[in-house]
Amino acid sequence: MKNKARWAAWLLVLGLVLGGCGAAETKMQSDAVESAFGAEEDLIVVGVSQVGSESVWRTVNTESLQNVFTKDNGYFLLFKNARQKQENQIKAVRSFISQRVDYIVLSPLTETGWDTVFEEAKEAGIPVILIDRKANVKDESLYTAWVGSNFYWEGVQAGRILEKKLAAQGRENDTIRIVTLCGTAGGTATLGRSQGFEEVAEGHDNWIMLENVDGDFTTTKGKEQMRSLLRKYKDIDVVVSQNDDMTFGALASIEDAGLKAGERGDIMLISFDATKNGLELVKEGKIMADVECNPHLGEYVDEIIKALERGDSVRKERYVRENVYTKDNVEEALADR
Ligand code: AHR
């Protein structure tokens, strides 16, 4: 399967000449051009279709992939940023197929809509490896493996930590008004975190789920949506924000409204990702809990590909380890970041 680097690079050069390219992809593509003229290597060609650059988590995830798919590690990387559009991911997969890459690595923006293009990859004999979010396809043989987070578990942890904090405050029987800033509609992270938290909430008649709004995992939308929610509801007790970036925006709106976030403040914030900046806010007491989402998936994909190259079988699904951080254990996490 290997050693298509030269062929892929020549096609890429042709594509650049005919079509130009975006700034974010320029470096990797110029590496590709260099490789087209200089490479004699027996490299494994990997086409990566990334969701976008919507969050700090995503940036770290992209770096983790770029760090493993290097020439030194035996790879030739073709990278495409879909800018949060499924149509761009589908186009990217088709371009990887026409460039005859060895593997396609994809983080699907949403769960549905992948059957046709995955069938095309299968017909071309190219294994599709999913990372981070899942694809809901009729035939599971259309992808080889998936590695990522247990988003449902993350949502349950958010619910459990809220139960624990309310009990510690003696508020377990109080009416608790909750709003949720959701991530991208239809994506596994959003679906799993919503389901997990809602299942815990269903066990508490005094938890009032006021509204779920779409914040698309971005700071700008998190800020806008929080501003509107604060105008609409006078007495929000808890904000469940499905990633740190939306939390940063929500926190800005909370403070602009003259309110205080924190366990002893007006609103308790629960966040996801546990990025460095998120954890700093846990330490400051502004975020009550941050549920980790591990972005370091590159090493796992590397393992999967190396196993496939050896002809070994690989696990269909692999969940990565994660944790929940509050002010009680945040220092140890920050020491690692
Ligand atoms: O799919 C993982 C989620 O996507 C992360 O929580 C979020 O920050 C990212 O944009």
PDB file of C-alpha atoms and ligand atoms in Angstrom, residues 54-55 57-58 132-133 151 189 193 217 243 273, ligand 1:
ATOM      1  CA  GLU A  54     -13.101  26.378  15.831  1.00  0.00           C
ATOM      2  CA  SER A  55     -11.527  25.770  19.226  1.00  0.00           C
ATOM      3  CA  TRP A  57      -8.948  21.858  21.592  1.00  0.00           C
ATOM      4  CA  ARG A  58      -9.014  21.518  17.804  1.00  0.00           C
ATOM      5  CA  ASP A 132     -12.686  12.248  17.712  1.00  0.00           C
ATOM      6  CA  ARG A 133     -16.291  12.210  16.434  1.00  0.00           C
ATOM      7  CA  PHE A 151     -18.670  12.004  25.114  1.00  0.00           C
ATOM      8  CA  ALA A 189     -19.431  15.529  21.067  1.00  0.00           C
ATOM      9  CA  ARG A 193     -22.530  15.331  26.208  1.00  0.00           C
ATOM     10  CA  PHE A 217     -18.125  25.358  19.845  1.00  0.00           C
ATOM     11  CA  ASN A 243     -16.531  23.346  25.357  1.00  0.00           C
ATOM     12  CA  ASP A 273     -12.152  20.060  27.197  1.00  0.00           C
TER      13      ASP A 273
HETATM   14  O1  AHR B   1     -15.224  16.912  19.093  1.00  0.00           O
HETATM   15  C1  AHR B   1     -14.497  17.461  20.134  1.00  0.00           C
HETATM   16  C2  AHR B   1     -14.979  18.852  20.415  1.00  0.00           C
HETATM   17  O2  AHR B   1     -14.829  19.622  19.244  1.00  0.00           O
HETATM   18  C3  AHR B   1     -14.253  19.623  21.499  1.00  0.00           C
HETATM   19  O3  AHR B   1     -14.857  19.564  22.726  1.00  0.00           O
HETATM   20  C4  AHR B   1     -14.417  21.008  20.994  1.00  0.00           C
HETATM   21  O4  AHR B   1     -13.659  21.962  21.678  1.00  0.00           O
HETATM   22  C5  AHR B   1     -14.154  20.831  19.573  1.00  0.00           C
HETATM   23  O5  AHR B   1     -14.401  21.890  18.776  1.00  0.00           O
END
